[in-house]
XYZ file of N, CA and C in Angstrom:
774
model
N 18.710 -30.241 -60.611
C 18.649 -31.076 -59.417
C 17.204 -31.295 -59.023
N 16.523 -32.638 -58.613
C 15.115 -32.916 -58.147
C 14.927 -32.335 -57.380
N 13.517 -31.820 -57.151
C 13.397 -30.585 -55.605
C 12.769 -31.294 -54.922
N 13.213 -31.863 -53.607
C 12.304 -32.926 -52.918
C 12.329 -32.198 -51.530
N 12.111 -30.645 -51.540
C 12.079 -30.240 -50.593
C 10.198 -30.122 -50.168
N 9.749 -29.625 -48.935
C 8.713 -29.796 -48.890
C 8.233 -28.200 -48.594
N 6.580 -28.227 -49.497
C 5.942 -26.602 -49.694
C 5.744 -25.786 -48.491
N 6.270 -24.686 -48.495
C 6.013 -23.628 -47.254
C 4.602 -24.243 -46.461
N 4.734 -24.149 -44.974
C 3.630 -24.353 -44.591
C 2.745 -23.010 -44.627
N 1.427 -23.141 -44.554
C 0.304 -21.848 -44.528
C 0.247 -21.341 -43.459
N 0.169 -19.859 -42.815
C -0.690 -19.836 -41.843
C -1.913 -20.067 -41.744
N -2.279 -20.665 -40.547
C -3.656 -21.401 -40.481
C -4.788 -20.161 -39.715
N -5.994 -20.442 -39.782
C -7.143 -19.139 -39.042
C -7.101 -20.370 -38.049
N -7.956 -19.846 -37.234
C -8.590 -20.083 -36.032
C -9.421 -21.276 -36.489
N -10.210 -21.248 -37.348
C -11.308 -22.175 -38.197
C -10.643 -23.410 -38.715
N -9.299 -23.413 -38.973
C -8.505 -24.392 -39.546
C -8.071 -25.435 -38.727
N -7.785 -26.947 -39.079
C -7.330 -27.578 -38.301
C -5.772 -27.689 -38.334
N -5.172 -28.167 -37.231
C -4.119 -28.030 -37.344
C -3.054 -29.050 -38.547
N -1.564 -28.977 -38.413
C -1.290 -29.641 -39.678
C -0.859 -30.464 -38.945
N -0.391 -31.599 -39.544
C 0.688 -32.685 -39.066
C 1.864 -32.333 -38.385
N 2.329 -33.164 -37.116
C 3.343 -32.403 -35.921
C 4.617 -32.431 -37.124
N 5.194 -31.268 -36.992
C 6.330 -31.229 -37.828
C 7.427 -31.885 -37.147
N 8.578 -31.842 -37.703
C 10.067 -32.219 -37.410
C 10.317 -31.965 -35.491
N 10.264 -30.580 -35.907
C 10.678 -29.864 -34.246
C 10.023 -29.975 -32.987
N 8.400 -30.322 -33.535
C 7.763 -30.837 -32.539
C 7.830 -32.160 -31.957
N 7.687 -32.750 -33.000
C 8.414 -34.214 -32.500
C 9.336 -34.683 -31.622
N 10.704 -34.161 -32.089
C 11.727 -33.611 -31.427
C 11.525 -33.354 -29.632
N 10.934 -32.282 -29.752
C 10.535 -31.834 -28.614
C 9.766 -32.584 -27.773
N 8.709 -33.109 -28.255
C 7.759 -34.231 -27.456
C 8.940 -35.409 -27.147
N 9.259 -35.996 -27.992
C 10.049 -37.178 -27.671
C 11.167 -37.011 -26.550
N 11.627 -35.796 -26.627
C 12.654 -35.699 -25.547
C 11.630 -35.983 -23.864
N 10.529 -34.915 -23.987
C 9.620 -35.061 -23.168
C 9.340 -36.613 -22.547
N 8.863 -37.529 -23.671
C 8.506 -38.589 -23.407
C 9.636 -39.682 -23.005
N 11.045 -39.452 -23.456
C 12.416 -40.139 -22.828
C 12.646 -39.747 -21.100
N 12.328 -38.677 -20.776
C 11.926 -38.292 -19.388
C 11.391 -38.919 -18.609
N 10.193 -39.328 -19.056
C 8.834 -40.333 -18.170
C 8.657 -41.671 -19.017
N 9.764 -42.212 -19.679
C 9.748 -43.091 -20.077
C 8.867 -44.241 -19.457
N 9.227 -44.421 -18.076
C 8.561 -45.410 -17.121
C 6.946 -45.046 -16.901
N 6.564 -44.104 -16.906
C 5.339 -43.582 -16.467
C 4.741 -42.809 -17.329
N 4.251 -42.619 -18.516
C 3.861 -41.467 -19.153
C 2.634 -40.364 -17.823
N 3.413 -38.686 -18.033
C 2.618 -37.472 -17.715
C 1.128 -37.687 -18.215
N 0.467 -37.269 -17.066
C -1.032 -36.981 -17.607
C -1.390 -35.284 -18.281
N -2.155 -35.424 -18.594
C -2.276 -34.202 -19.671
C -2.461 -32.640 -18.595
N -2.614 -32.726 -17.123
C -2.544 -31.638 -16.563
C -1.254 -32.016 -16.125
N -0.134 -32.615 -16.270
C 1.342 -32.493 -15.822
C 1.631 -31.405 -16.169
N 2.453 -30.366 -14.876
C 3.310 -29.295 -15.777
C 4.093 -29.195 -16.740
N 4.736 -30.495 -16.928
C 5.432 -30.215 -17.884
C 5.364 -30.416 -19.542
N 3.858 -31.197 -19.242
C 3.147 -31.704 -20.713
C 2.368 -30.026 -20.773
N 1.649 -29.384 -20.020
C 1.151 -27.748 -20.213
C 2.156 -27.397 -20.521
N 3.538 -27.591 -19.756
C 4.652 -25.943 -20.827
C 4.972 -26.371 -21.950
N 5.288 -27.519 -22.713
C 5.531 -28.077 -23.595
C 4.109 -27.496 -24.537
N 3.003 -27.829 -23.864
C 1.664 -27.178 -24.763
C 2.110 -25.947 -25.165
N 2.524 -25.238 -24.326
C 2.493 -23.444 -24.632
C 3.649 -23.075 -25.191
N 4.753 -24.291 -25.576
C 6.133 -23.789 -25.631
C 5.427 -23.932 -27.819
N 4.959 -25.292 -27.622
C 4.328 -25.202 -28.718
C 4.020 -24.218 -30.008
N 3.364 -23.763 -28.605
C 2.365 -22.778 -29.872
C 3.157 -21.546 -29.658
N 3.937 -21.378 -29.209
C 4.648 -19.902 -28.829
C 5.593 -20.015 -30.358
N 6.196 -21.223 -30.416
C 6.830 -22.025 -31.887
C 6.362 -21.715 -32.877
N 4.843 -22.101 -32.881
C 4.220 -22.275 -34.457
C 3.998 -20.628 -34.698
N 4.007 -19.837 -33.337
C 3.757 -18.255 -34.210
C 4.641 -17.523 -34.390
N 6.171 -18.310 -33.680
C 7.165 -17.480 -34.504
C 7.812 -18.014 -35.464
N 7.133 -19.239 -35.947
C 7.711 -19.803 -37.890
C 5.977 -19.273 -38.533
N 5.733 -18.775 -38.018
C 4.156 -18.085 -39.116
C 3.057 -19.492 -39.736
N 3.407 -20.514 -38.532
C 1.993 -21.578 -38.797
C 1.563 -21.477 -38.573
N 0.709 -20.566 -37.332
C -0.278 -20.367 -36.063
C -0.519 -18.703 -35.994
N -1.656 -18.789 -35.817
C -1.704 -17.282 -34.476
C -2.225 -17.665 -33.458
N -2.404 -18.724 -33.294
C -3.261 -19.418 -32.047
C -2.275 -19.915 -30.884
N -2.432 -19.464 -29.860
C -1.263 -19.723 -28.422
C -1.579 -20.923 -28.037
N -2.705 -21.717 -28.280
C -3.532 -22.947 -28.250
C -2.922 -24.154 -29.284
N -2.315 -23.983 -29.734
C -1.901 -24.477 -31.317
C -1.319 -25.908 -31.070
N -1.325 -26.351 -29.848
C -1.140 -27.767 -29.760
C -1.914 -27.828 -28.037
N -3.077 -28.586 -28.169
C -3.287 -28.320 -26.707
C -2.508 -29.718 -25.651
N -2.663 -29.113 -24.373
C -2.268 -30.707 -23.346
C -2.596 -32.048 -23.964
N -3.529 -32.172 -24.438
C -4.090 -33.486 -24.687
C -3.264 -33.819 -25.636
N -3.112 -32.965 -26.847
C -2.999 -33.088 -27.775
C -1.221 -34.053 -28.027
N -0.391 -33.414 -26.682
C 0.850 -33.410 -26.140
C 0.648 -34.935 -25.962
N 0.023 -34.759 -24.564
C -0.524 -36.409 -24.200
C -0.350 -37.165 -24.780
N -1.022 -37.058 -26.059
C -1.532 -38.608 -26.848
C -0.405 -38.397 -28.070
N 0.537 -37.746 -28.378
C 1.387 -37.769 -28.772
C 2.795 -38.537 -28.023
N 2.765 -38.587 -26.970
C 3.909 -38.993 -26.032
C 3.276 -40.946 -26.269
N 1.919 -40.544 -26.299
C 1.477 -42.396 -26.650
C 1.792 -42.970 -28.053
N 1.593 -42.198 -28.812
C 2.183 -42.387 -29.787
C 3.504 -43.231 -29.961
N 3.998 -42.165 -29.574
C 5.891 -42.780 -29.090
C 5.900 -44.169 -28.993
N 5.149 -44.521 -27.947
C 5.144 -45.854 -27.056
C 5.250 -47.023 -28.035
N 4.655 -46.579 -28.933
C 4.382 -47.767 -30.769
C 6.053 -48.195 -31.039
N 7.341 -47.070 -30.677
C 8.073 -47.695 -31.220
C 9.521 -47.378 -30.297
N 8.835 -47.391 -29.148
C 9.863 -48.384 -28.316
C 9.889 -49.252 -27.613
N 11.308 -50.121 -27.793
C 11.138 -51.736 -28.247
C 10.917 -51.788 -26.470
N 11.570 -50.973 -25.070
C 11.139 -51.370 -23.778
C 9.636 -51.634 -23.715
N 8.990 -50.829 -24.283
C 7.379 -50.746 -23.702
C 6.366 -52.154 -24.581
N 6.983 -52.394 -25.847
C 6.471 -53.373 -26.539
C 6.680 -54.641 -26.444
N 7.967 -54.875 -25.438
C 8.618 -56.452 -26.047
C 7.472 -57.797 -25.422
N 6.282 -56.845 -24.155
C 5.693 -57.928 -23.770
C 4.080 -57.835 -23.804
N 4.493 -57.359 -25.433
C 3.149 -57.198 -26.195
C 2.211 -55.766 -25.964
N 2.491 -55.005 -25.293
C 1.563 -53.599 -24.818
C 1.824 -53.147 -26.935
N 1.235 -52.194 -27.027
C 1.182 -51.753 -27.940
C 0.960 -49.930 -27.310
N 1.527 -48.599 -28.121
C 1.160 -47.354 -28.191
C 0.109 -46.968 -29.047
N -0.173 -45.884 -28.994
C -1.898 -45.407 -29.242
C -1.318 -44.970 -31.238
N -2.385 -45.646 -31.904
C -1.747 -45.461 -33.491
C -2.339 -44.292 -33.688
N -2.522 -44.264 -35.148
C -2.851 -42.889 -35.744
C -2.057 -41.948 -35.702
N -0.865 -42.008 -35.611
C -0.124 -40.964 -35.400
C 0.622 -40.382 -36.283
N 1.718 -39.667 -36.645
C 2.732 -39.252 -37.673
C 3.459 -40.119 -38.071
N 3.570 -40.238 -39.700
C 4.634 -40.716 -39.793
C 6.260 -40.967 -39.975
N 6.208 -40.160 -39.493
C 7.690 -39.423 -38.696
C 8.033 -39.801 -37.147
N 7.226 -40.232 -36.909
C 7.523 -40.204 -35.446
C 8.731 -41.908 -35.530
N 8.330 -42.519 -36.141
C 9.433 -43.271 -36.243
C 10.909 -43.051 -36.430
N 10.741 -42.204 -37.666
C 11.673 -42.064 -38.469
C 12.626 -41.344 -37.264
N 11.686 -40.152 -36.632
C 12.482 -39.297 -35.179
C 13.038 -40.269 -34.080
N 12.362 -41.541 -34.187
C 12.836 -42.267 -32.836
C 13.781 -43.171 -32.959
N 13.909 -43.508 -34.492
C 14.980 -43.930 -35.021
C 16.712 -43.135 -34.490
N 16.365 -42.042 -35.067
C 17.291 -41.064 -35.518
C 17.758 -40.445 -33.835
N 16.654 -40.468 -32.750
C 17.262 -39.456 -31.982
C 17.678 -40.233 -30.666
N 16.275 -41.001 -30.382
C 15.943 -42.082 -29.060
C 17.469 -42.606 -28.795
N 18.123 -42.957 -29.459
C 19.209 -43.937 -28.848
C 20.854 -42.622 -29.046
N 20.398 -41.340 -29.229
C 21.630 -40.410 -29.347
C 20.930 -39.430 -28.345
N 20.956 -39.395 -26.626
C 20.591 -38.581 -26.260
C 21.099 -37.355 -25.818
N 22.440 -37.360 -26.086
C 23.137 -35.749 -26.186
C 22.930 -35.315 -27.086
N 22.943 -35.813 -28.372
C 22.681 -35.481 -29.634
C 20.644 -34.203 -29.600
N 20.219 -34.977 -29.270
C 19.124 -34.710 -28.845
C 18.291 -33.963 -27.929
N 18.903 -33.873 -26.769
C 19.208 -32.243 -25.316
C 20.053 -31.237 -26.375
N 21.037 -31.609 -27.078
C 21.755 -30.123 -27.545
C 20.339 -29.753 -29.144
N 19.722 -30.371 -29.599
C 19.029 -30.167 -29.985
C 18.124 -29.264 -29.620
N 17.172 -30.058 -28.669
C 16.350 -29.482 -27.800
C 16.941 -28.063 -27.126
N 17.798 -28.288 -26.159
C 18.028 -27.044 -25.898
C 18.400 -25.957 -27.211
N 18.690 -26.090 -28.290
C 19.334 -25.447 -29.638
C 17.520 -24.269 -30.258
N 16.646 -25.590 -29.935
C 15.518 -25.271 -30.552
C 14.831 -24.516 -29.691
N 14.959 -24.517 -28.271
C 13.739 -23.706 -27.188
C 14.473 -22.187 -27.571
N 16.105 -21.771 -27.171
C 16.832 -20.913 -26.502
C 16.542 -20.128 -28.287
N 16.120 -20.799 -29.178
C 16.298 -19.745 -30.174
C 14.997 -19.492 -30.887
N 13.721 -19.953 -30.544
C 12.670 -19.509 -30.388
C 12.106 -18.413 -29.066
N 13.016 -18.536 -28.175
C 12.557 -17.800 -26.947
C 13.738 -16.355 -27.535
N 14.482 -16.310 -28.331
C 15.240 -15.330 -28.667
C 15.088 -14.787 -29.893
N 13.861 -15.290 -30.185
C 13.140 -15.166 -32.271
C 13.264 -13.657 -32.117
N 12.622 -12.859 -31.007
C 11.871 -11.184 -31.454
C 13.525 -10.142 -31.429
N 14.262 -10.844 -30.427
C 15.775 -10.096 -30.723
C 16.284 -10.277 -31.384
N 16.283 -11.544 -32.334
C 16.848 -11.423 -33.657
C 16.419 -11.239 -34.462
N 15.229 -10.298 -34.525
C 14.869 -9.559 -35.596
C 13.665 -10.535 -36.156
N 12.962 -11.692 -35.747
C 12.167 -12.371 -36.395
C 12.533 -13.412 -37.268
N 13.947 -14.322 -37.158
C 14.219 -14.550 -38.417
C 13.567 -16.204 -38.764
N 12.832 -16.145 -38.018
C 12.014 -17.586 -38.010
C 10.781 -17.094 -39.044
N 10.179 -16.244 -39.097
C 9.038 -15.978 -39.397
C 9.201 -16.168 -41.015
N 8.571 -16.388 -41.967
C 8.601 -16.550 -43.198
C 8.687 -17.780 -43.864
N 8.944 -17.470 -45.169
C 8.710 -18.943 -46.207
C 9.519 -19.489 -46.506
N 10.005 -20.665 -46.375
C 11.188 -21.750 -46.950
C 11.845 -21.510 -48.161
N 12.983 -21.837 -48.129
C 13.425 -21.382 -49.717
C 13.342 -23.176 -50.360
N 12.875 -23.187 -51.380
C 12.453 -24.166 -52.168
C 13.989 -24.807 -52.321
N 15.021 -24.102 -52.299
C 16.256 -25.148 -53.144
C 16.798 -25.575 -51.497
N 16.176 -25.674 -50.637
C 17.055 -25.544 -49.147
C 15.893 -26.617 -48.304
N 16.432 -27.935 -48.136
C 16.290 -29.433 -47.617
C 15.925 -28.627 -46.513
N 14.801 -28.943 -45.697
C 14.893 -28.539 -44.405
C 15.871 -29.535 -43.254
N 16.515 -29.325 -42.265
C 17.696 -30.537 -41.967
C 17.150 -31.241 -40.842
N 17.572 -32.338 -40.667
C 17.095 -33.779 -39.802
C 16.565 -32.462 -38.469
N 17.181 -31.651 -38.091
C 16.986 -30.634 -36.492
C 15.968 -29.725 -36.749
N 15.156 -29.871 -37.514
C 13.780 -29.388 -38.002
C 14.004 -27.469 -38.852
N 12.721 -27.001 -38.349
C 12.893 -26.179 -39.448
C 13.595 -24.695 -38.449
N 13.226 -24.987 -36.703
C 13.777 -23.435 -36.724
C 15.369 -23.569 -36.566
N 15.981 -24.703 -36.324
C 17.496 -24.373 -36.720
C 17.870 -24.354 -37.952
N 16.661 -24.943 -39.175
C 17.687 -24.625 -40.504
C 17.319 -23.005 -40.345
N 16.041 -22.679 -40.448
C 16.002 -20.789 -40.501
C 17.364 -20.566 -39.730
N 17.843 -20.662 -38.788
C 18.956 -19.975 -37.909
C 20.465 -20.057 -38.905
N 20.512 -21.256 -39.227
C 21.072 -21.647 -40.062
C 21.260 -20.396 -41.305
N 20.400 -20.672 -42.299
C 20.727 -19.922 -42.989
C 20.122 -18.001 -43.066
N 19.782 -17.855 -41.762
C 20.186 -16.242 -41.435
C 21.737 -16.084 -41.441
N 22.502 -17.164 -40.832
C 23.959 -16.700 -40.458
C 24.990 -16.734 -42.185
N 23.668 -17.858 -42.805
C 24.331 -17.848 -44.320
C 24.272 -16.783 -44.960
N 23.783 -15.821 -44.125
C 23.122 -14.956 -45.501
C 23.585 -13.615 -44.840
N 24.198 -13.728 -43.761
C 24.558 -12.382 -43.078
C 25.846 -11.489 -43.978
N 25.566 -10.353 -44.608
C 26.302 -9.894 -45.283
C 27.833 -9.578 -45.017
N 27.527 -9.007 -43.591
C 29.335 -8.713 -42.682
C 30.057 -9.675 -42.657
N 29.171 -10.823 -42.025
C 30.003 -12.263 -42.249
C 30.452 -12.738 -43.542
N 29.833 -12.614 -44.946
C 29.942 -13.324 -45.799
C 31.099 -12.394 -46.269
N 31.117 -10.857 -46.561
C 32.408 -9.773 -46.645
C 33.393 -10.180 -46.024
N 33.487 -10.927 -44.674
C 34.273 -10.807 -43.956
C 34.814 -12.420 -44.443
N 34.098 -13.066 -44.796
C 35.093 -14.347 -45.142
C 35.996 -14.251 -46.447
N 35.423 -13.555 -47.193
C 35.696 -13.768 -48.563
C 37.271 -12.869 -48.681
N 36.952 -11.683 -47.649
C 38.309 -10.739 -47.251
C 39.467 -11.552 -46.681
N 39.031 -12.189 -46.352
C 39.956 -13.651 -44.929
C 40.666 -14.110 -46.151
N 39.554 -14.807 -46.822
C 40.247 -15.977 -48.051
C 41.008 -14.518 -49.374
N 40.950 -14.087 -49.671
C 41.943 -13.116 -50.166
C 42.904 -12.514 -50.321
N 43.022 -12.501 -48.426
C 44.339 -12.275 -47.887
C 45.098 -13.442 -47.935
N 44.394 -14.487 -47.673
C 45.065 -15.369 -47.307
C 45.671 -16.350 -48.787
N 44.922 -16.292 -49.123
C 44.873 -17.205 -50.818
C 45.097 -16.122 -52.113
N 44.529 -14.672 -52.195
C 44.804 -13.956 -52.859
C 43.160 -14.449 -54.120
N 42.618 -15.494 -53.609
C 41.885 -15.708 -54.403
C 40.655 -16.486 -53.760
N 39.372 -16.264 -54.507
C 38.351 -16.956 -53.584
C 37.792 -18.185 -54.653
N 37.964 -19.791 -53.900
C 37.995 -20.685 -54.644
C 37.006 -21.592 -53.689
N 36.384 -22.637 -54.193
C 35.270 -23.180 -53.622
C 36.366 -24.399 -52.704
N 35.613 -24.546 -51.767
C 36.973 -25.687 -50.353
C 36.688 -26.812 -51.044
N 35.543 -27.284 -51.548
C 35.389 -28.725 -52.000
C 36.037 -29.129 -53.533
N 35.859 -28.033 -54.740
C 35.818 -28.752 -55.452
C 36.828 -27.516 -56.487
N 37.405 -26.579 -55.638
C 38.249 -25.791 -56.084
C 37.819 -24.406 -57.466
N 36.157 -24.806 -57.175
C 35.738 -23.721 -58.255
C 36.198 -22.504 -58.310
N 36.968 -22.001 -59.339
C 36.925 -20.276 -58.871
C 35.898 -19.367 -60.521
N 35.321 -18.863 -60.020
C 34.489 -17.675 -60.926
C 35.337 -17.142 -61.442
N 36.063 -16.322 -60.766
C 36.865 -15.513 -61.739
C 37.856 -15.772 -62.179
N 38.314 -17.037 -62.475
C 39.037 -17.536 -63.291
C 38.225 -18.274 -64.474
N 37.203 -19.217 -64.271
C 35.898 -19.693 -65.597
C 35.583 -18.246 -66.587
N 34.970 -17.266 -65.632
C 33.698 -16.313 -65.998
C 34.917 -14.988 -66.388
N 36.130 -14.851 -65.970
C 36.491 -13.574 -65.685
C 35.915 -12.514 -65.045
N 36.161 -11.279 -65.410
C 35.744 -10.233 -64.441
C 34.053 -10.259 -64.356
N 33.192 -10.516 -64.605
C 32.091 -11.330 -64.411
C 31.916 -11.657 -63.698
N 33.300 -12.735 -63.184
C 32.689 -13.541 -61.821
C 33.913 -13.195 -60.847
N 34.052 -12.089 -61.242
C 35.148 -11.640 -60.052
C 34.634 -11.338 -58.065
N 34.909 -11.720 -57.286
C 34.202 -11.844 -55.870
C 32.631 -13.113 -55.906
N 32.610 -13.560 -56.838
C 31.878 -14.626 -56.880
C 32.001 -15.629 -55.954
N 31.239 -15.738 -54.940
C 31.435 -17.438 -53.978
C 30.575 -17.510 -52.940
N 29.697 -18.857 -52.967
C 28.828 -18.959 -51.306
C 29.421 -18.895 -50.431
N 28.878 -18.666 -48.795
C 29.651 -19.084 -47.767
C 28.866 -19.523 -46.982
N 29.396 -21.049 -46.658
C 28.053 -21.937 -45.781
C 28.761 -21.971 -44.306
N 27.608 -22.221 -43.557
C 28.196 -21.860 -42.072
C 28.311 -23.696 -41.577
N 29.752 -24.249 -41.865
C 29.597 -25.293 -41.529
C 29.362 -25.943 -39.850
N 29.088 -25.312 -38.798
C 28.968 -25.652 -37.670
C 27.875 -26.308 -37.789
N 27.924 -27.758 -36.301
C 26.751 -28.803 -36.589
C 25.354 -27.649 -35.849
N 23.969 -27.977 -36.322
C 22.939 -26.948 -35.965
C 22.763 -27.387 -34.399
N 23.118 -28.446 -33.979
C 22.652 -28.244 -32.772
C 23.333 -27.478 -31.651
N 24.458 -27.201 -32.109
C 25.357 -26.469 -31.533
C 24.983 -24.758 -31.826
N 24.099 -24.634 -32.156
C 24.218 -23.075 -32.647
C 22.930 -22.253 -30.974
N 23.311 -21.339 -31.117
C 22.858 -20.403 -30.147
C 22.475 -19.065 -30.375
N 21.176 -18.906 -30.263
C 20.596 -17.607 -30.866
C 21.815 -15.980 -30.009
N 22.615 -15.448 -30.773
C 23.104 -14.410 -30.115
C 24.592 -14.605 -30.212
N 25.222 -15.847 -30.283
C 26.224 -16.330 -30.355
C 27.118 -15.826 -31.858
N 28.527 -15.265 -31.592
C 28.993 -14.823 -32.456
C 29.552 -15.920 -33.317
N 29.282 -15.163 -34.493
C 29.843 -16.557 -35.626
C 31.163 -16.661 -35.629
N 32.122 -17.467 -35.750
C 33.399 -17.180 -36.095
C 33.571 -17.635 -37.970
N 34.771 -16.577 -37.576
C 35.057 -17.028 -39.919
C 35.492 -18.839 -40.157
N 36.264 -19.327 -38.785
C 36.574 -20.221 -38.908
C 35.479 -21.486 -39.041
N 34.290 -21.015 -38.689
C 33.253 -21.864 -38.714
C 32.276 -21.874 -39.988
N 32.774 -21.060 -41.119
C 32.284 -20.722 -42.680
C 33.368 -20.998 -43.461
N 32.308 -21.867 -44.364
C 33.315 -22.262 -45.593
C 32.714 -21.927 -47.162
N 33.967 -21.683 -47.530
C 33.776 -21.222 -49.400
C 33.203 -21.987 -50.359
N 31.866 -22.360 -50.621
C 31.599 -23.085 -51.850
C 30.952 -22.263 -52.917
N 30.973 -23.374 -53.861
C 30.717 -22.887 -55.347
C 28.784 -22.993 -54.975
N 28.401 -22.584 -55.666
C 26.612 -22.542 -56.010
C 25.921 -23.766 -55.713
N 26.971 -24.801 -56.688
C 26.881 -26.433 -57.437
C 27.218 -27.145 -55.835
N 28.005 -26.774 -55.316
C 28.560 -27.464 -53.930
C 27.592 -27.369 -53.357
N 27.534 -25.735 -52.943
C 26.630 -25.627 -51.470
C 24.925 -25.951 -51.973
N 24.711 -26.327 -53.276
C 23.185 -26.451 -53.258
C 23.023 -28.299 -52.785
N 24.192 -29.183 -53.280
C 24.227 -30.443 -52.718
C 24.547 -30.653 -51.374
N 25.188 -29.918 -50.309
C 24.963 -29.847 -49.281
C 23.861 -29.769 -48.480
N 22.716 -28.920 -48.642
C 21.462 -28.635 -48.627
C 20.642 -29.609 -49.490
N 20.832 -30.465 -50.538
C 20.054 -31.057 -51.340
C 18.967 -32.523 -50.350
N 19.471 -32.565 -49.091
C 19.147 -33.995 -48.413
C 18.647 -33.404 -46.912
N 18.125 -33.932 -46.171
C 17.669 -33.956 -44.782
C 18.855 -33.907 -44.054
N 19.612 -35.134 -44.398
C 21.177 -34.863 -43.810
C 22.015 -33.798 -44.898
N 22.262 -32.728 -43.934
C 23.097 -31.756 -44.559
C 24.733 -32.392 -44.537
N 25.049 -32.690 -45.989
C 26.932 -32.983 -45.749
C 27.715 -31.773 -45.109
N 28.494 -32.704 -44.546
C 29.503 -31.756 -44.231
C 30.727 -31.559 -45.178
N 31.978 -30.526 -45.290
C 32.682 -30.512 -46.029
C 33.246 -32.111 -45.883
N 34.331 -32.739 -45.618
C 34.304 -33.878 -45.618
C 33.536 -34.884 -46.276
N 32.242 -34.843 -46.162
C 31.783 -35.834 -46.688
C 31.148 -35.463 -48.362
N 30.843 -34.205 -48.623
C 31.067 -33.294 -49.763
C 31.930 -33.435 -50.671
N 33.593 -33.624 -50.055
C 34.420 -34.308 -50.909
C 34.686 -35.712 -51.221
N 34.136 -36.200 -49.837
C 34.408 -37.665 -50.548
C 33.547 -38.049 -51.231
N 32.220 -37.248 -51.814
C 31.414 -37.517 -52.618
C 31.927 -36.983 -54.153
N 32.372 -36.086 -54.480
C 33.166 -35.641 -55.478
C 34.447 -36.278 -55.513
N 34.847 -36.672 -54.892
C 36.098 -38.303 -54.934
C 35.669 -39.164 -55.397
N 34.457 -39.637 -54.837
C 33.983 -40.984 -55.693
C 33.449 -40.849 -56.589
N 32.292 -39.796 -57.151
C 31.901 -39.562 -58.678
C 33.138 -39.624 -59.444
């Protein structure tokens, strides 16, 4: 499969400049800037400073930053101008937003600007589980796994994401579910079973992906079994293979139509 995922970011020194606003920041600013749509915040607004500090509190618990500075007010500011480039209220009578900016920021205003529940459960998805990173053990902190799309809701809900993929009790506990229940553990999409191909080899063989949508997830929140599903390796790596993560549903109707 092509790996069109993108390389761990570095932590940066003090000496370094910063990188390009990722996914989550974006995210975050833009919700900001749908707020004061009519008026853009000046850079000592409170709420463009907590957004500064919510920032960098972010970048040091995904290990981009050690710097609490790591996006300053201004920096917020002229990002919210940014925005302004590509919505159609502020442009239609010729104003233009401040360029130079990401090129993502479209692609985000595309995707979020006109879904704004979609976008608060986001937002709220992304603050409540960075402000809950050190009780769950850190699980933001570290390096991307190369076969794993980071998803349209940036990178700290896929990390959340796949901590719950990878939680051992849970994954015991599904596979026990489907056993009892089926007597056998077989992939939901495409009916793979291991230990029927591989034999005793691939006996207890099977992923378990946590199909709940990410914006819905909540740092602390108990998983239910009903919200994990059984795939094969081959399944759950095409699920993950895109920005948009499929869902089962659309997983099969993709193996329907091949």
């Amino acid at each position: 499969m092509p790996n069109d995922t993108q390389p761990p970011q570095p932590t940066l020194s003090s000496s370094q400049s910063n990188p390009a606003w990722s996914r989550d920041e974006l995210i975050l600013a833009l919700d900001l800037y749908l707020k004061h749509r009519e008026s853009l915040p000046s850079k000592h607004h409170e709420e463009v400073q907590e957004l500064s500090q919510f920032l960098g509190k972010m970048g040091q618990a995904l290990g981009i930053t050690s710097s609490a500075s790591f996006r300053n007010p201004n920096g917020v500011y002229m990002k919210l101008g940014n925005f302004r480039r590509w919505d159609p209220d502020y442009i239609k009578d010729g104003k233009t937003g401040l360029a130079k900016g990401n090129k993502d920021e479209e692609v985000v205003w595309n995707e979020f600007a006109v879904s704004p529940n979609r976008l608060a459960g986001i937002v709220s998805a992304i603050r409540s589980t960075v402000e809950a990173d050190g009780q769950l053990g850190n699980p933001l902190h570290g390096d991307d796994e190369p076969e794993i799309q980071e998803a349209a809701e940036g990178k700290v809900l896929t990390r959340l994401h796949r901590m719950r993929e990878r939680s051992r009790k849970l994954v015991e506990a599904k596979k026990k579910q489907a056993l009892a229940t089926h007597g056998k553990l077989t992939c939901e999409a495409c009916e793979f079973d291991f230990s029927k191909r591989y034999g005793a080899a691939g006996t207890g063989l099977i992923d378990v992906h946590h199909s709940r949508p990410l914006h819905t997830l909540e740092p602390g929140q108990k998983t239910r079994l009903k919200d994990l599903v059984l795939l094969c390796a081959n399944c759950h790596r095409v699920v993950h293979a895109s920005r948009h993560w499929l869902s089962l549903e659309e997983l099969k109707a993709a193996l329907q139509k091949a």
